[in-house]
Each structure stands twice: as structure tokens, then as C-alpha cells.
GROMACS .gro file of C-alpha atoms in nm:
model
   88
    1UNK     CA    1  -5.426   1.010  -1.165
    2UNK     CA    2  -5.047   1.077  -1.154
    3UNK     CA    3  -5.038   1.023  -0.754
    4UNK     CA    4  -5.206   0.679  -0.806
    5UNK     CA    5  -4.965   0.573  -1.039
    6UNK     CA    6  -4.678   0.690  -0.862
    7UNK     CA    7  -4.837   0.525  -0.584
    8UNK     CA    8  -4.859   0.211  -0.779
    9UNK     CA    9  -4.482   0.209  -0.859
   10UNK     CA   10  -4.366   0.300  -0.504
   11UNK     CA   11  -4.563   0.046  -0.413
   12UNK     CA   12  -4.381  -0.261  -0.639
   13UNK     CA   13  -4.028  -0.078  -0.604
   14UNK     CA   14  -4.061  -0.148  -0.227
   15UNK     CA   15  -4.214  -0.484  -0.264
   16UNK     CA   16  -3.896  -0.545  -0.485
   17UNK     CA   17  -3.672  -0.381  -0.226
   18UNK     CA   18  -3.769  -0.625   0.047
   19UNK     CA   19  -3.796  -0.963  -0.179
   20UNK     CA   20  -3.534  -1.252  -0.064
   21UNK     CA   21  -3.334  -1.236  -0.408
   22UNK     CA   22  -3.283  -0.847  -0.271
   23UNK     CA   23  -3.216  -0.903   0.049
   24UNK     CA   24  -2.941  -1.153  -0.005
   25UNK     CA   25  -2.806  -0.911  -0.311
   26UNK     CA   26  -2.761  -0.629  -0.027
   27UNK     CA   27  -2.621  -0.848   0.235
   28UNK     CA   28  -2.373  -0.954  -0.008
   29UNK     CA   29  -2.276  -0.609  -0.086
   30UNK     CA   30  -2.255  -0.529   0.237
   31UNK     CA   31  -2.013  -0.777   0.314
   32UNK     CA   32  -1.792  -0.736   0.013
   33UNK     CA   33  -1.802  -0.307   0.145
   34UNK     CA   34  -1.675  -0.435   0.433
   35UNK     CA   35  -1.438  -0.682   0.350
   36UNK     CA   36  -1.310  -0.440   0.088
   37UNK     CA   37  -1.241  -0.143   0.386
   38UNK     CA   38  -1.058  -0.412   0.598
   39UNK     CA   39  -0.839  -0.512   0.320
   40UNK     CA   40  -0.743  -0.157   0.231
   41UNK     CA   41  -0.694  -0.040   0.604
   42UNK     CA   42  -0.472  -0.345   0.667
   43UNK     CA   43  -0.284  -0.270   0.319
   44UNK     CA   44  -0.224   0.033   0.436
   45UNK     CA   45  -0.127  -0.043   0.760
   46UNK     CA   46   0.123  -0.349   0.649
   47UNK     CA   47   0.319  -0.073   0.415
   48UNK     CA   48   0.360   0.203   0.712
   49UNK     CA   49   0.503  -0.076   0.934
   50UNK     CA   50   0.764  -0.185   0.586
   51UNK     CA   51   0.875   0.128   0.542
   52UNK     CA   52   0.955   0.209   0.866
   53UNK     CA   53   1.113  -0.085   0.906
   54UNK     CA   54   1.330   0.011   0.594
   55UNK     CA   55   1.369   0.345   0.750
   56UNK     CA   56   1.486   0.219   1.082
   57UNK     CA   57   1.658  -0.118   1.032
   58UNK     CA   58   1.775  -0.138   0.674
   59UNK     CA   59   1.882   0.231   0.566
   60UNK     CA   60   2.135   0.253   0.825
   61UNK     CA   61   2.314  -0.057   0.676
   62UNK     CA   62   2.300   0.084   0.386
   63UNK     CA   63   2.497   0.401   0.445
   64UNK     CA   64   2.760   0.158   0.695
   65UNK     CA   65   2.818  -0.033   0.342
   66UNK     CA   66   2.871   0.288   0.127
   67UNK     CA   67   3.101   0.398   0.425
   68UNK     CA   68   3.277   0.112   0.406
   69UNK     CA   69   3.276   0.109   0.014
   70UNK     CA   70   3.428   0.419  -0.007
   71UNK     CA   71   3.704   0.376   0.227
   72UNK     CA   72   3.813   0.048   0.051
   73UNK     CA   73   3.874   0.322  -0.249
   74UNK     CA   74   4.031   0.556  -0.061
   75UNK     CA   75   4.296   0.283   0.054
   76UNK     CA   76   4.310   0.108  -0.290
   77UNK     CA   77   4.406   0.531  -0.392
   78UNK     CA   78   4.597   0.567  -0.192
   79UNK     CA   79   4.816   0.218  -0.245
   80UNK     CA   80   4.811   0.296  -0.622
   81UNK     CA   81   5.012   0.671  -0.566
   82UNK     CA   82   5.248   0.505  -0.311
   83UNK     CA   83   5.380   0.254  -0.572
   84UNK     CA   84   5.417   0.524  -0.832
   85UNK     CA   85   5.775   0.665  -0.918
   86UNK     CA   86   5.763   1.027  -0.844
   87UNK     CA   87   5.733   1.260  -1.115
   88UNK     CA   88   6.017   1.415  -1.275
   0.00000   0.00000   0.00000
């Protein structure tokens, strides 16, 4: 008695399963799976390629403009003691 009704509701769950409303809800999914990997791949691929770029082309002008920063100071220091009266 139990194995014919389990047979019975195999039996509807896999007409169910292959019914066109089904069909169309798993292509669906499917295709927003796969358009979902894509999108997180090439995320992930577009953010190693800008920070390397950062690494490679804009870090180095960085440090040239703290360079050049602090030399600026050290000339502007070193003005400043020149035009003070020597201590007493």
C-alpha cells in the first residue's frame, strides 16, 4: 500500500518536473546561474587588472610627488634659517 502511493506521487512529481511552466522555470535559472558566474568572474577580473594598474602606473607618481613635496620643505627650511640673525 505504501509503495503504491509513493508510486503515485513519484509519478505526478515527475509529470510536474517535465511540464512546460517547469521547463521554462529551469531554463531561466539556468541562465540567470550562468549569467550570474560571468558577471562575478569578469568583476573579478576588471579589479585585478585596476589594481595593478594602480600598483604599476599610479603608485610610483605618487611617491615622485611626496619626493618632490618634501624637498620643497626642505628648501623652504632651509631659506627660513638662512634669513635668521644668528643667535647670541
Amino acid at each position: 500500500m505504501a509503495s503504491t502511493a509513493l508510486t503515485t506521487v513519484h509519478a505526478s512529481l515527475a509529470d510536474l518536473y517535465e511540464s512546460g511552466p517547469a521547463k521554462k522555470a529551469r531554463r531561466v535559472a539556468y541562465h540567470v546561474v550562468r549569467a550570474s558566474k560571468k558577471f562575478v568572474f569578469g568583476t573579478g577580473n576588471a579589479a585585478w587588472v585596476v589594481g595593478t594598474t594602480m600598483l604599476v602606473m599610479v603608485m610610483p607618481l605618487v611617491f615622485e610627488i611626496d619626493r618632490e613635496q618634501q624637498a620643497l620643505e626642505w628648501e623652504a627650511s632651509q631659506g627660513t634659517r638662512q634669513a635668521m640673525p644668528p643667535p647670541l
